[in-house]
Each structure stands twice: as structure tokens, then as C-alpha cells.
Amino acid sequence: MRIATLTSGGDCPGLNAVIRGIVRTCSAEFNSTVVGYQDGWVGLMEDKRIQLYDDEDIDRILLRGGTILGTGRLHPDRFKAGLDQIRANLEDAGVDALIPIGGEGTLKGAKWLSDNGIPVVGVPKTIDNDVNGTDFTFGFDTAVSVATDAIDRLHTTAESHNRVMIVEVMGRHVGWIALHAGMAGGAHYTVIPEEPFDIAEICKAMERRFQMGEKYGIICVAEGALPKEGTMETREGEIDQFGHKTFTGIGQQIADEIHNRLGHDVRTTVLGHIQRGGTPTAFDRVLATRYGVHAARACHSGDFGKCVALHGEHIELIDLNEAVGTLKSVPHARYVTAKAMFG
Amino acid sequence: MRIATLTSGGDCPGLNAVIRGIVRTCSAEFNSTVVGYQDGWVGLMEDKRIQLYDDEDIDRILLRGGTILGTGRLHPDRFKAGLDQIRANLEDAGVDALIPIGGEGTLKGAKWLSDNGIPVVGVPKTIDNDVNGTDFTFGFDTAVSVATDAIDRLHTTAESHNRVMIVEVMGRHVGWIALHAGMAGGAHYTVIPEEPFDIAEICKAMERRFQMGEKYGIICVAEGALPKEGTMETREGEIDQFGHKTFTGIGQQIADEIHNRLGHDVRTTVLGHIQRGGTPTAFDRVLATRYGVHAARACHSGDFGKCVALHGEHIELIDLNEAVGTLKSVPHARYVTAKAMFG
Amino acid sequence: MRIATLTSGGDCPGLNAVIRGIVRTCSAEFNSTVVGYQDGWVGLMEDKRIQLYDDEDIDRILLRGGTILGTGRLHPDRFKAGLDQIRANLEDAGVDALIPIGGEGTLKGAKWLSDNGIPVVGVPKTIDNDVNGTDFTFGFDTAVSVATDAIDRLHTTAESHNRVMIVEVMGRHVGWIALHAGMAGGAHYTVIPEEPFDIAEICKAMERRFQMGEKYGIICVAEGALPKEGTMETREGEIDQFGHKTFTGIGQQIADEIHNRLGHDVRTTVLGHIQRGGTPTAFDRVLATRYGVHAARACHSGDFGKCVALHGEHIELIDLNEAVGTLKSVPHARYVTAKAMFG
Amino acid sequence: MRIATLTSGGDCPGLNAVIRGIVRTCSAEFNSTVVGYQDGWVGLMEDKRIQLYDDEDIDRILLRGGTILGTGRLHPDRFKAGLDQIRANLEDAGVDALIPIGGEGTLKGAKWLSDNGIPVVGVPKTIDNDVNGTDFTFGFDTAVSVATDAIDRLHTTAESHNRVMIVEVMGRHVGWIALHAGMAGGAHYTVIPEEPFDIAEICKAMERRFQMGEKYGIICVAEGALPKEGTMETREGEIDQFGHKTFTGIGQQIADEIHNRLGHDVRTTVLGHIQRGGTPTAFDRVLATRYGVHAARACHSGDFGKCVALHGEHIELIDLNEAVGTLKSVPHARYVTAKAMFG
């Protein structure tokens, strides 16, 4: 057989481990070959492809963040308009099955290709951990680890200066990273998009700490956090004199509000891109490798229109439909558990 | 209510996070108090107990390895003979429920106490990940991370010197640490207790690497690895002139054999205790905290004779029976998946 | 003898290691006792003091960031007005010598106390590495390590997305952190306050990388970086509709300018407080401990009005005058060396 | 000009950073080219050479441990006998100057080549930090960091189990790694080759800890540690029934002796090769890069027969004679300072 793979959407620690898992499994178990399309769907449409050999080069990528294939985004309309081209390119290259690695958007594309007769097995990818039907996605553990390291460091500086420290982490739509990093880092409050926050309650929690003599506090805030309606005015990014948007993130806005209400010194750190780059944790390397192995096997057993998923200790195949319906958000019960550790 | 807890058996990163989880949940959700017995079952029998307060001290232990309660081992016979003493001590202290945190042996003790009418909720603990009925135990991810870091470091020194490097990791009875660290570290061969090894096959894999121009190899060996019968003579520890046992681990023995057969320079690193000490990974801190929260809740809902367990995304309660029957070993299929990455 | 110590100014990884070094040396070598004043000079004036014992508590702080004594800032006028109070407090407490640990401002205060007859030995402290007369200050190596880890992570995400990434590090007046982190992290350009930048030159360097096929770039920017006069308009913080200053750091401004000139996708990460918190590196723990030991010894040998300093392999005493004259900035030759690695 | 370089002796984190520093400086400052000889002196004699280009490949090696050129050892007699061959090979390749990177043995070879008219600039390399005439060698900080991380982890497991833990670190002839890692890790005793140990004194220090209620201890032992004459019998490696030498390191021997004398549970961890592999610390990357830059410059300014060295904040050139006379050992005064932190 001849398998093709590509990585699409935002990068994520572990992408290379999946690619390596596919290539080595194809070679070791099936004597099949693998080609990689560069820059996501774009590369598939423009036929930018490279042969991936089971050699020392593929072996060394296990530790590398990012993706050796590059990534990119393509508008769904352009994507759909390119179906014939995609079909032709795959045929020309003698590709028997395609393994797209990507987030919800990518998997939707994979589903559509599958519905149009192209043999596809998807691999879910998101540092946000918001893909339905799988316990964890690779990259998430690395993002949580980076954020937790940062929170560990902020404790001592906050404490030395009697400050409240806000750490804003990734999570525009779901709060998994904030939930886990906040719990792992011992944050005294955590704010996630799924649970609109009440600034008065946050202030009360901080105030209680200062009254008890613990004169500092750490608050972990997902970038997509939102106040309960009517409890706090928030700002959109503004346009400055140079025509650039000067965005003040929700973390800084919460910081301003706490400072205004309580008078404490409040500082904000926005972790940003360091959460998605760099070498994956051991957990993510194992998960990504297993995804790669099982995706390669699914291609060879003809299990198309499916997506690999982690269920407990096992990698299983789920229908692509299951993965792309809705985002997996933090259940209320999990937030209640997190709350027991606040304060 | 008044809850008691203790930690028993080998230490494990995350024990303190469980204790913190219990104390804070009891305080935040139930307004209950918690006492800790020191040095495991011994402390329970000898009534060595300390009050655990929901204050900054308990808050700070999240990051600390080891256990603030100390740990210990007690012979099952002595343990059983002490039932009346245990019962009296718990009664004296006004304890309504006991949460023992420990491995298979400890959970067996917990089961026995439960059968004898003492209200018990167990928390499984083992860096070896060999407790039945739960996807993961805390401490395991930390051990795998430490071992993976070590393997990452060994690659470059092995390569610079054209050496085969053996890294011996923990796992006397099961190979979970070796399996995961070997896969995460990109080891070229991994040997686990569940799959008796054929030294000729290992040598062939190394030889193939040297022939292909990759003049080094990394082999990850669980300390409990054993050869297939008749394929390699192994040695027990000997008694030296000072009366001390000079144990040569299985890693070194494999190293000697490879050197003898292939002539390559082969070196061994035995990771030892650094795998079980130190600050837990973010993953383990979250898992351990959740175990603590749910054990405390189970006590308050009267779910005794149970044990907390991770099933996919959820913490659930399983019967203590389920946890203590047999060790959870690496299934053959998982080893086959690992093998696809060898070489 | 009875020694007093205090920590003043911004916190810095290694402060606790200095305190531990003082306490243990006083105990082990001189059988002297140590008191700590809390919250910097303020605590000295307000007589907020605690006894520091050579016990397990002092032993455990080696790994902790921040300062167990707390820190604070005091206006020089208030400080000077308090001389009699300071003198009285030290006398009341039976203090024979004072070891203030702090940056340039603190050492100036120390000098002034010394000139007024108070026996003082200073310990230089700054993550910025800008104290004159010493090769390195503790905390600097930790800050550089944190920043380098971040840059390592940004490489792969920048590369996967064909982006220019700006990482803004600490250094308002001097560029040591940027210089070292930029070199250690393999940044393709580094901008420091000592060397006003030419945005056109930076753009040219980035453009050259894209032309050569390396479609990404990393630029390390000290927060105090400034453009060459007339080469780029920069903005001060503005006041938004809520009356808050919306500061756009120099890193973001450089990002905007590169984007405008070249059209590339450019992103900014501001590392902020994580550079000054958390456990110190091994290098900083050793340096800080040695500073503490030698400051304690200097007190006992009557070498007052001095400051400990690292010269090559040795800790020596320099005159406080030497430490407080001017900031130690990056020499032009060092920047030229850094430039050889750009691009 | 045309510069050649090679790496010789044991590998060391930072070798690749030196190579990168040479290549980029030659390209950026002098428009010179660089060739690399593989496997140390052997490759020079056998003319195994590769062109090193200033491209992305050379850029990426900054983070990689080991050496892309490989390394090797050559008997001094064979080396000297090969002078004519070396001269011929360098001439054939059009090499104008040679930069050997290595330890004391390599620098002796460099000195001898220089005496025989070959233009040479040496770069000192040893994780042991034992080269004369330079404050630090690269690789040392990485080794100390790895050892310190290990000691950090051992504290909590030792404490939980009331154990004495021995950690044996590298240092056959000098104790720099043990001295620094012991101080950074807060070891309660450190043993180095320069200061023969008295086992009774070590036991007394441990006993004092147990009496004071701190029921554990960490002892950092350099592999080359030796007892004071007559104070403790030590063993050489023995030959077991399979003809293999069963070496029991000095760490284990000290452990046995403490156990025999005090009865405590004592465990040993031998860190081994993980100290010399893997990605260099930020400190080592900067030092190694600067060594490379200055070695390249020295070649172009004709400063032959010299060796780069770190003196305080500056890289300077010293005579090769100065580097190769004797090993730089730990001065007694440094050990006295370390001792203030014991116990």
C-alpha cells in the first residue's frame, strides 16, 4: 500500500511523533510506503509532496515540536472546490489511503473527503483537548506542563511581593488547559469559558487569602473566559494611532478590576505561544506514537471514515462523525471538583 | 465527620497531592476534619497521628515529592493481629472513615479492614502502574518522564561514541514504565517482564542498526526482565569477600552478553531511585488531587469498601476486590505496538 | 556575634540560598546567631524581625524561589530620615553586623549606612546582571534559562507556521538577559538597550532568511530596547476608555513594524514574571550560597563597607563604592560577538 | 582562509555549539570555509573529512548534545607517528589552521602539533572542569544541573523512607561536579577525590541528623573518592564466574559501610552517562558558542599555539602550555566553604 499523511491547523507538540508512528508502522508491519503533503490541505491540492523514508531522519523527529510537513489553513469553500484536484493528485501519486492529522476543522474536511469516496483515517490533534470522542489529544499534556511550570514560578514571586498574579493560558472556547494547569499549579482560582465568572466572587476569594495572612494569590484564566452577564464590563481590542488593534486580553482586564476593587498590586502574564511549541512530554509522545501506529493499521485493515481515539487504556476507532459534531467542553462537575481546591 | 488518612508502601510522586485533595475537600465541601497517621499501618497501630489543617502548609505540599506522613511496611500477620488495636485507636480519635493510600498490598489490607467492619475508601498508589481496575496510577507519569529525560540524554552520548546503551528502569513485575519510557524516548529495543526476551533477537536488532550506518543503539530494560528459557544464562547476586551481595542487574547482564556477541562498546545506566522522588508532573498532580477529592466525597456519601479509579475522563469507585486480585500487566498487543517502533 | 540580614527590591531566584548560606555559616563556623528583618528596609525601620535558626526549615529553602523574608521598597528620603530608628533597632536587637541583599539601590543604602557607622556587608542581587564589580549576580542564570527554554519552544511553532516570533525578555536598562538568552536560544536577531536598533536591518535579516528558504525567524528583544533615532516611531502607553494605560511593549511594536514592512505573520510573546520566579538553577544556587558564606565570614573578620563579588573562580570583597557607581552594561564587543550568530 | 576542526575524547554537551560558533563566525566575519574531521584525531589521520556549511543544518545543532563530528581516542604514540600523514592531509585539504576541541589529552596533542609547525588553536572541553587556566569548561554546568536535579528528587524519597541516599557522580580525578552538585542539591555531605574521606566523620554527620529528628541524609560522592589511609578498606572490581568484572563503585562501598556502622537503610544511585549527554544548559551553550567564535577569530589573527579560556567575563587566549600542565583540582578553601553547608 501507499499511505499519504498531512498536518493541518495550528501546530501541536506530538505531530512529528504521529508522522514517525505512521511511517515506521507502515514499514515494519506492512512494508508500505508513505508520502507527506506539505502545508496541510494546500499542499494536497497543489501536490507539494515528499517521500517519507523509514530512516534515521524520521527516527530523530520524535523529540521535535512543530511538524516537519509544515501546516496551513484553507477555506472550506476552496477546499471543497478542489475535490477533483485532490482526487487526481492522490491517484497520480498512487495513494491508497490518506491520514489527515488535525483539529475539528481538519476532521470535518476528512469526513467530507470520506463521504466523497476517498479512503481516509483521521488523527485528532488539538492542544485544547476539545475534540469529542477521545479522552485526550496529544499536545494537551505538553501545554498543561508548560503552563504549570509557569504557575509554579509565579507562586514565589507573587508571594515575595504580596501580589495577585493572573496567568492567562490558551483556551478560546474550552477551559481544559486552564482547568488542569490551575489544579496542577495550585492556583487559588481558575476561570474557564464554560463557567462565566463573577468578579465579585474572585475578589472575595483573594480578599479571604489576604485576611488569613497569605498575602498573595494566583489566578489561572483561560483566554476565552467571560464574565457573567452584567457583572463586569469587558473591552474589545481598540485601534491605536497606527491603525493597529491594541488588544487587552481578559486576563489583564480581570487584573485591572481586582486592582480597582481591592487595591492590591496585580500583575498579568500571558503565556502565549510557548504552550504549543517545543518537545512534547513523554505522555504526548506515547499518545501521538500510538495514534500513528493505529491510524496506519486502520488504513491497512480498510477501516476508513474513522478516526483514532483514546478510550481509557486503549486506542480505538470512532466514526469521524462522532469527532466533529461539537467541541468537548469541561463538564460542570469537573469545575466543581476544581473549585474544592480554590482559595 | 472526621476522616483519617495514611500512606503506606514505597513513596510515589503525588502522595502529598492526594493528602491535600482530601484535606481541602473535607474542609471546603463538608466542613470535616482530617487526621493523618504517620509511617503507614504502623502509625495507625501505634496511634502516631497528627491533625491536618486546611492552611498554607497543606497548600504548599502539592509540589513536594514523598509524603509528609512518612511511610512504612508492616507484615500482614502483625497487621491482622492488630485489628483490635486499630479499631480502638480509630474510635479514640473519633475517626468516621479511613482513607489508606497505597499499592496492592495496602489495598489488600484496606479490603480486610473493610471486611471487618471498618469504613474504608482506598486510593491506589504505585509508580509501576500495576493496580487493576484503573487506567493510570499517579506517580507513573512522573517515573516515565524522568526515565524519558534520561533516555533523551543517552541518545547523543551513545551516538557520539558508537555505543549501545542499556538503561535499566523500574518494574520488577510489570513493564509499564519500560514500555512507555522506551516508546517516548525512542529506544531501539525495550525489554519487559511480561515478554521474556531472546538475546539473539536483541543482538540482531542492534547489528542491523550498525549495518545501516546508525552506529549506536538504546535499549530500555525493566529491572524484572527475564530471558526466554534456555536463551541466556543469568546470574543471581553473589556474596563478596565482605559478606555483601554484589548484585549485577539484568541490564548489565544484557550489556555483557551483547558485548560478548557483537564486540560493541556497551554501557549500562541504572536509573534507580530518581524515578520515584521529586516533584510530580502536572498529569500526576491532577490525577492525585482528583483521587483525593473523590475519596473524601466517597467517605461522606458512605461508599465504603471501595477504591477510587480513573476510567477514561472520569474518577469512579470500584470495589476493593477488583483492585487487589492480580497485578495489571502489559497486554501482548501493547508490546506488539511498541515493537513497531523498535530498530 | 549576632548578624542581621534582609532582602530588598525585586525578588530573584537564589535569595533564600543566600539567607541559608549566612545562617548555616554563622552556626557552623562561628556559633553566631542570625535575625532576619522582613520586607526589606521597611522591616528594619519598623523592627519586624524574626529569628533564623539553623534547622530543617532553613535547610529546605535552598530550592525555593522568592524570599522567606519578603521584600519591599522604601523611598531613599524616608530611608535616610530613619537612620536613628535603624540604629536604635539594631542596637536593641543586639545586632553586630547587617547583611542587606539587594540591587544597586539597596547597595547604595548599604553604603550610606556604612558611611554612617553601621557595620555592613552587602550582597549584590539582580536578575539583570547589571551590578558593577562582579562577574555574575545570582538569579541571572535562572532568568536566562527560563528565557532560553521559551525560545527553544518558539522555534518549532514559528517554523511550522512560517512566522517571525518576537520574544520580549527582561532588561529595562541593560541587555544581559537578552544577549545570553538570544545566544543560547539561537535567536536570529537580538535587540538590547545598549545598542539602539535599526528596524531596516532587522527586516533585512529576516528577509534574507525567508529568501534562503528558512521561512521563519526568532528575535529576542530586551524590554528596554530603543530604535536608533529617526528610524522608527515608537509609542508610549495610552489611556483607554476605562482610564487604564494600555501599554504596548517594544516587542509588539517591532512585530507590528516587521509585519507592515514585510507582510509576514509576526507574533509576540512577553515572558514577564516567570523569568524571576521559581527554583534557581544549580549555578545560581551555588553562587548564592557562596555569597552567603563569604558575607557571613566578612562580618566576622570585620571587613565592613564591602560587598561580596564573583571574580573568575573566586568570591572576593569589593568596596561598596565600586558596586554602586554605574550599572554594568553590555560592552560593544560582546554584542559584536552575538551578531556573528545572527541570521 | 580554510579552517579545520575536530572533537576528541569523551563527549560533552556544548561540542556542537562550538562547532556552530566556528562555522558561523568564519562565514559571517571572515568569509572563510570550515571542514570537520570525523572521530577525532583518527579522522584527521585517515582523512575522514566533511565540509561544514553555514546553513540551517549547522544552525540546528546548537541544542543537540554529543558531537556531529563523532569522537574517538588515539594512542599518543600512534598519533605522533602520524605527524607526516596529518601534515599531508591538512595540506591536501588546503587547511590553514586547525581547531581541536578536547580535554587535557587532546590539548597536549594540539600543543605537540603546534610545536611541530602546524597552526593550531585549542578549545578546552571537559565536563569535569579540570582544565587549567580557564574558569569553566562547557559541559560542566550541564553535568552539575543533571546531578542537581537527581539530588533534588532523592531528598523526598530518602525522607519518606528514613534512608541515607548516596548519589555517585562523575569525577575520577577531581571533585568539581560533586562539589557543585552537592552544594546546589543541599547534600548533607560531599566526598571528593582531593579530600580523602574519613568514614567515621561521615557516619557522625549522618548520626547527628537522625538524632536531631531529620531522619534521612543525602551524600554526594565523586566516583574517584578515596578514604583516608587506614580508615576504610575498599575493594577493587572482582571477576565473577562468567569472567566479567563486577565493579562495586565507591558510592556503594560507602553505603555498605554506613549501613554496617549505623544500621540505617542506605541506598546508592550511580548517575553515570546521563551527566554527559543531552541538550546543554543555557550557560554551556553561551560559553561554548563564545569559545567557537574566539577560536575562529584567533585563527584569523594568527594567534597560534594558544587555547581559548574564560577569565571572569572575558574569553581570552592562553598558551597551550598553561592548559596542559596539570589538572585543575578543587582547592582546599573551596571544600571548606562546602563543608559549612554539610549536616
mmCIF file of N, CA and C in Angstrom, chain C residues 288-327:
data_model
loop_
_atom_site.group_PDB
_atom_site.id
_atom_site.type_symbol
_atom_site.label_atom_id
_atom_site.label_comp_id
_atom_site.label_asym_id
_atom_site.label_seq_id
_atom_site.Cartn_x
_atom_site.Cartn_y
_atom_site.Cartn_z
ATOM 1 N N ALA C 288 24.772 31.843 44.957
ATOM 2 C CA ALA C 288 24.081 32.485 46.080
ATOM 3 C C ALA C 288 24.573 31.930 47.412
ATOM 4 N N THR C 289 24.756 30.624 47.473
ATOM 5 C CA THR C 289 25.254 30.016 48.715
ATOM 6 C C THR C 289 26.632 30.563 49.053
ATOM 7 N N ARG C 290 27.507 30.621 48.047
ATOM 8 C CA ARG C 290 28.867 31.133 48.298
ATOM 9 C C ARG C 290 28.826 32.591 48.735
ATOM 10 N N TYR C 291 27.970 33.394 48.119
ATOM 11 C CA TYR C 291 27.813 34.788 48.552
ATOM 12 C C TYR C 291 27.456 34.841 50.036
ATOM 13 N N GLY C 292 26.504 33.984 50.424
ATOM 14 C CA GLY C 292 26.066 33.971 51.818
ATOM 15 C C GLY C 292 27.200 33.596 52.761
ATOM 16 N N VAL C 293 27.934 32.548 52.395
ATOM 17 C CA VAL C 293 29.053 32.097 53.228
ATOM 18 C C VAL C 293 30.069 33.224 53.395
ATOM 19 N N HIS C 294 30.441 33.848 52.283
ATOM 20 C CA HIS C 294 31.503 34.852 52.338
ATOM 21 C C HIS C 294 31.040 36.147 53.008
ATOM 22 N N ALA C 295 29.768 36.492 52.869
ATOM 23 C CA ALA C 295 29.261 37.669 53.572
ATOM 24 C C ALA C 295 29.303 37.432 55.076
ATOM 25 N N ALA C 296 28.924 36.230 55.492
ATOM 26 C CA ALA C 296 28.960 35.894 56.920
ATOM 27 C C ALA C 296 30.386 35.954 57.444
ATOM 28 N N ARG C 297 31.304 35.422 56.660
ATOM 29 C CA ARG C 297 32.716 35.451 57.080
ATOM 30 C C ARG C 297 33.243 36.878 57.155
ATOM 31 N N ALA C 298 32.857 37.702 56.174
ATOM 32 C CA ALA C 298 33.327 39.090 56.175
ATOM 33 C C ALA C 298 32.877 39.819 57.436
ATOM 34 N N CYS C 299 31.643 39.539 57.871
ATOM 35 C CA CYS C 299 31.147 40.152 59.105
ATOM 36 C C CYS C 299 32.032 39.763 60.288
ATOM 37 N N HIS C 300 32.439 38.511 60.313
ATOM 38 C CA HIS C 300 33.221 38.028 61.456
ATOM 39 C C HIS C 300 34.672 38.470 61.398
ATOM 40 N N SER C 301 35.153 38.819 60.208
ATOM 41 C CA SER C 301 36.530 39.318 60.126
ATOM 42 C C SER C 301 36.552 40.849 60.109
ATOM 43 N N GLY C 302 35.374 41.457 60.269
ATOM 44 C CA GLY C 302 35.325 42.909 60.376
ATOM 45 C C GLY C 302 35.559 43.669 59.067
ATOM 46 N N ASP C 303 35.316 42.979 57.947
ATOM 47 C CA ASP C 303 35.505 43.639 56.634
ATOM 48 C C ASP C 303 34.254 44.414 56.239
ATOM 49 N N PHE C 304 33.962 45.483 56.917
ATOM 50 C CA PHE C 304 32.712 46.205 56.674
ATOM 51 C C PHE C 304 32.853 47.253 55.565
ATOM 52 N N GLY C 305 31.696 47.698 55.083
ATOM 53 C CA GLY C 305 31.696 48.649 53.971
ATOM 54 C C GLY C 305 32.025 47.975 52.651
ATOM 55 N N LYS C 306 31.960 46.651 52.668
ATOM 56 C CA LYS C 306 32.316 45.873 51.486
ATOM 57 C C LYS C 306 31.095 45.130 50.929
ATOM 58 N N CYS C 307 31.333 44.520 49.811
ATOM 59 C CA CYS C 307 30.284 43.798 49.103
ATOM 60 C C CYS C 307 30.932 42.542 48.523
ATOM 61 N N VAL C 308 30.270 41.395 48.612
ATOM 62 C CA VAL C 308 30.847 40.194 48.003
ATOM 63 C C VAL C 308 30.701 40.276 46.487
ATOM 64 N N ALA C 309 31.645 39.650 45.785
ATOM 65 C CA ALA C 309 31.628 39.711 44.328
ATOM 66 C C ALA C 309 32.291 38.463 43.769
ATOM 67 N N LEU C 310 31.825 38.012 42.599
ATOM 68 C CA LEU C 310 32.452 36.878 41.922
ATOM 69 C C LEU C 310 33.488 37.392 40.941
ATOM 70 N N HIS C 311 34.730 36.950 41.131
ATOM 71 C CA HIS C 311 35.805 37.263 40.177
ATOM 72 C C HIS C 311 36.387 35.949 39.706
ATOM 73 N N GLY C 312 36.035 35.573 38.497
ATOM 74 C CA GLY C 312 36.527 34.289 37.980
ATOM 75 C C GLY C 312 36.033 33.163 38.848
ATOM 76 N N GLU C 313 36.961 32.424 39.443
ATOM 77 C CA GLU C 313 36.548 31.290 40.287
ATOM 78 C C GLU C 313 36.367 31.682 41.745
ATOM 79 N N HIS C 314 36.666 32.906 42.091
ATOM 80 C CA HIS C 314 36.729 33.286 43.498
ATOM 81 C C HIS C 314 35.666 34.296 43.914
ATOM 82 N N ILE C 315 35.213 34.154 45.163
ATOM 83 C CA ILE C 315 34.387 35.192 45.762
ATOM 84 C C ILE C 315 35.342 36.129 46.497
ATOM 85 N N GLU C 316 35.271 37.396 46.173
ATOM 86 C CA GLU C 316 36.143 38.378 46.811
ATOM 87 C C GLU C 316 35.299 39.523 47.382
ATOM 88 N N LEU C 317 35.923 40.351 48.156
ATOM 89 C CA LEU C 317 35.229 41.523 48.700
ATOM 90 C C LEU C 317 35.645 42.757 47.912
ATOM 91 N N ILE C 318 34.670 43.525 47.464
ATOM 92 C CA ILE C 318 34.989 44.800 46.822
ATOM 93 C C ILE C 318 34.377 45.916 47.672
ATOM 94 N N ASP C 319 34.872 47.105 47.457
ATOM 95 C CA ASP C 319 34.322 48.250 48.170
ATOM 96 C C ASP C 319 32.892 48.511 47.679
ATOM 97 N N LEU C 320 31.993 48.846 48.580
ATOM 98 C CA LEU C 320 30.614 49.116 48.170
ATOM 99 C C LEU C 320 30.549 50.205 47.110
ATOM 100 N N ASN C 321 31.480 51.149 47.196
ATOM 101 C CA ASN C 321 31.569 52.209 46.177
ATOM 102 C C ASN C 321 31.620 51.660 44.759
ATOM 103 N N GLU C 322 32.427 50.607 44.633
ATOM 104 C CA GLU C 322 32.654 50.039 43.302
ATOM 105 C C GLU C 322 31.367 49.449 42.732
ATOM 106 N N ALA C 323 30.526 48.934 43.618
ATOM 107 C CA ALA C 323 29.309 48.263 43.151
ATOM 108 C C ALA C 323 28.205 49.237 42.753
ATOM 109 N N VAL C 324 28.221 50.432 43.308
ATOM 110 C CA VAL C 324 27.057 51.295 43.144
ATOM 111 C C VAL C 324 27.239 52.473 42.194
ATOM 112 N N GLY C 325 28.424 52.597 41.631
ATOM 113 C CA GLY C 325 28.657 53.763 40.769
ATOM 114 C C GLY C 325 27.703 53.791 39.594
ATOM 115 N N THR C 326 27.894 52.877 38.681
ATOM 116 C CA THR C 326 27.094 52.849 37.460
ATOM 117 C C THR C 326 26.591 51.426 37.230
ATOM 118 N N LEU C 327 25.593 51.288 36.369
ATOM 119 C CA LEU C 327 25.137 49.962 36.000
ATOM 120 C C LEU C 327 26.165 49.306 35.080
#
